[in-house]
Short mmCIF file of C-alpha atoms in Angstrom, two decimals:
data_model
loop_
_atom_site.label_atom_id
_atom_site.label_comp_id
_atom_site.label_asym_id
_atom_site.label_seq_id
_atom_site.Cartn_x
_atom_site.Cartn_y
_atom_site.Cartn_z
CA MET A 1 -20.97 49.44 76.80
CA LEU A 2 -19.00 47.00 78.94
CA ASP A 3 -18.48 43.47 77.74
CA MET A 4 -20.09 41.59 80.61
CA PRO A 5 -19.10 37.98 81.35
CA SER A 6 -21.83 35.37 81.04
CA TRP A 7 -23.19 33.41 84.00
CA VAL A 8 -21.46 30.37 82.54
CA GLU A 9 -18.08 32.10 82.68
CA VAL A 10 -18.66 33.47 86.16
CA TYR A 11 -19.79 30.15 87.66
CA TRP A 12 -16.90 28.36 85.93
CA LYS A 13 -14.37 30.91 87.22
CA TYR A 14 -15.71 30.66 90.77
CA GLY A 15 -15.47 26.85 90.60
CA ASP A 16 -11.86 27.09 89.44
CA GLU A 17 -11.09 29.55 92.22
CA ASP A 18 -12.66 27.23 94.83
CA LEU A 19 -10.49 24.38 93.56
CA GLN A 20 -7.37 26.58 93.61
CA ALA A 21 -8.12 27.58 97.21
CA ALA A 22 -8.63 23.91 98.12
CA GLU A 23 -5.28 23.05 96.55
CA LEU A 24 -3.55 25.79 98.50
CA ILE A 25 -4.85 24.63 101.88
CA GLY A 26 -5.21 20.91 101.22
CA SER A 27 -2.05 19.96 103.07
CA SER A 28 -2.92 21.98 106.16
CA ASN A 29 -6.73 21.79 106.39
CA CYS A 30 -8.27 18.74 104.75
CA ARG A 31 -11.74 19.50 106.09
CA LEU A 32 -11.90 22.93 104.48
CA ALA A 33 -10.22 21.70 101.29
CA THR A 34 -12.90 19.01 100.95
CA TYR A 35 -15.65 21.56 101.44
CA LEU A 36 -14.11 23.89 98.84
CA ALA A 37 -13.75 20.99 96.39
CA TYR A 38 -17.47 20.30 96.77
CA GLN A 39 -18.16 23.99 96.17
CA ALA A 40 -16.11 23.80 92.96
CA VAL A 41 -18.13 20.82 91.71
CA GLU A 42 -21.36 22.63 92.55
CA LYS A 43 -20.31 25.75 90.61
CA TRP A 44 -19.18 23.80 87.54
CA LEU A 45 -22.56 22.05 87.50
CA LYS A 46 -24.27 25.44 87.77
CA ALA A 47 -22.14 26.69 84.85
CA LEU A 48 -23.34 23.76 82.74
CA LEU A 49 -26.95 24.55 83.63
CA ALA A 50 -26.47 28.28 83.02
CA ASN A 51 -25.24 27.33 79.55
CA LYS A 52 -28.63 25.82 78.70
CA ILE A 53 -31.32 27.60 80.71
CA ASP A 54 -32.61 31.16 80.45
CA LEU A 55 -31.28 32.96 83.51
CA GLY A 56 -33.09 36.09 82.40
CA ASN A 57 -36.13 34.33 83.84
CA ARG A 58 -36.15 35.34 87.52
CA HIS A 59 -37.63 32.05 88.70
CA ALA A 60 -34.97 30.01 86.85
CA PHE A 61 -32.20 32.25 88.17
CA GLU A 62 -33.38 32.08 91.78
CA HIS A 63 -33.85 28.32 91.59
CA LEU A 64 -30.31 27.85 90.28
CA ALA A 65 -28.78 30.28 92.78
CA ARG A 66 -30.48 28.58 95.75
CA GLU A 67 -29.79 24.97 94.76
CA HIS A 68 -26.80 23.60 96.67
CA ASP A 69 -27.28 19.85 96.36
CA ALA A 70 -24.82 18.58 93.76
CA ASN A 71 -26.94 15.44 93.26
CA GLU A 72 -29.91 17.57 92.23
CA LEU A 73 -27.72 19.75 90.01
CA LEU A 74 -26.16 16.67 88.44
CA GLU A 75 -29.58 15.17 87.70
CA ARG A 76 -30.62 18.39 85.94
CA VAL A 77 -27.34 18.56 83.98
CA CYS A 78 -27.70 14.96 82.83
CA ALA A 79 -31.35 15.44 81.85
CA ILE A 80 -30.37 18.38 79.63
CA TYR A 81 -27.09 17.10 78.18
CA ALA A 82 -27.85 13.37 77.62
CA PRO A 83 -30.14 14.06 74.62
CA LEU A 84 -27.61 16.53 73.20
CA LEU A 85 -24.91 13.86 73.40
CA GLY A 86 -27.19 11.12 72.09
CA THR A 87 -26.66 9.02 75.21
CA GLN A 88 -28.78 7.64 78.01
CA LEU A 89 -29.35 9.84 81.03
CA GLU A 90 -28.30 7.06 83.43
CA PHE A 91 -25.05 6.47 81.51
CA LEU A 92 -24.11 10.15 81.75
CA ARG A 93 -24.97 10.25 85.46
CA LEU A 94 -22.95 7.12 86.22
CA GLN A 95 -20.04 8.53 84.23
CA ALA A 96 -20.01 11.66 86.40
CA ILE A 97 -20.46 9.77 89.66
CA SER A 98 -17.61 7.40 88.81
CA LEU A 99 -15.27 10.39 88.64
CA VAL A 100 -16.07 11.78 92.08
CA GLN A 101 -16.49 8.89 94.50
CA TRP A 102 -17.51 10.81 97.57
CA PRO A 103 -20.99 11.83 98.66
CA LEU A 104 -22.42 14.58 96.48
CA ASN A 105 -24.75 15.39 99.31
CA ALA A 106 -25.10 19.02 100.33
CA ARG A 107 -26.13 18.20 103.90
CA GLN A 108 -23.10 15.97 104.51
CA ILE A 109 -20.64 18.35 102.86
CA ASN A 110 -22.20 21.42 104.44
CA GLY A 111 -21.71 19.68 107.77
CA LEU A 112 -17.95 19.92 107.26
CA ARG A 113 -18.25 23.62 108.03
CA TYR A 114 -19.34 22.90 111.60
CA PRO A 115 -18.19 20.60 114.43
CA ARG A 116 -20.18 17.42 114.73
CA LEU A 117 -21.66 15.72 117.76
CA ASP A 118 -19.94 12.65 119.08
CA TRP A 119 -22.99 10.63 120.09
CA ARG A 120 -20.96 8.43 122.44
CA THR A 121 -19.68 11.31 124.58
CA GLY A 122 -22.23 14.03 123.82
CA ALA A 123 -19.34 16.40 123.09
CA PRO A 124 -18.49 18.26 119.90
CA SER A 125 -15.82 16.66 117.79
CA ASP A 126 -13.89 17.58 114.71
CA TRP A 127 -14.20 15.80 111.39
CA ALA A 128 -11.43 13.26 111.06
CA LEU A 129 -10.33 13.88 107.49
CA SER A 130 -6.79 12.82 106.82
CA GLN A 131 -4.28 14.13 104.33
CA GLY A 132 -4.83 10.84 102.51
CA ALA A 133 -8.54 11.65 102.09
CA TRP A 134 -7.69 14.95 100.42
CA SER A 135 -4.98 13.28 98.31
CA ARG A 136 -7.58 10.82 96.97
CA LEU A 137 -10.25 13.48 96.45
CA HIS A 138 -8.11 16.01 94.58
CA PRO A 139 -7.55 13.96 91.39
CA GLN A 140 -11.21 12.97 91.39
CA VAL A 141 -12.30 16.61 91.42
CA THR A 142 -9.87 17.57 88.66
CA SER A 143 -11.19 14.63 86.58
CA PHE A 144 -14.72 15.86 87.20
CA ARG A 145 -13.69 19.32 85.98
CA ARG A 146 -12.37 17.81 82.72
CA TRP A 147 -15.65 15.91 82.29
CA ALA A 148 -17.67 19.09 82.85
CA ALA A 149 -15.41 21.04 80.48
CA GLU A 150 -16.19 18.49 77.74
CA LEU A 151 -19.92 18.92 78.32
CA ARG A 152 -19.55 22.70 78.10
CA ARG A 153 -18.74 22.31 74.41
CA PHE A 154 -22.32 21.13 73.69
#
C-alpha cells in the first residue's frame, strides 16, 4: 500500500509552492505575486484546520475546500488552537493579524485577478501595486508562515 500524504502535508506544500511562485515573479508582476501570497496564507490556514478536523467527514471536507476567505479561516484556526495553547482567542487572532498587515479579504484579493473599474473614467484599469508593496508584503507572509508552523506543532 502506498504511503499517502496527509491533507495537512498537501495543503502546507501547496502554500509553500504558492509562496515560491510569488517570490519568483515578485519583481516582475507585483499584482500576481500578491495574489499568490494570499493563496499561500489561505493554504497554510487550511493545513492548520486539516490538522484538527476530521476530513473523512464529507461535509467538513467540502466546507474547508470551498472556504476562500482567510479571515474566516483564521477565525476557525484561532477558535481551535487558542484553548490548546492556553491563550485567549482574541490574543491569538491579533498575533496573526499583526504579522500580515494587508486585507485578509477574499473578495479584495480575488479582485487582483481581474482588471478593476476606474469609476472616474468608466474604463478598466490595472491594479497599481508597486515593487515596494511586494517588498513590504513578502517578509510579512514569511513571518506568518513561521507563526503557522509553530501552531502546527500543537
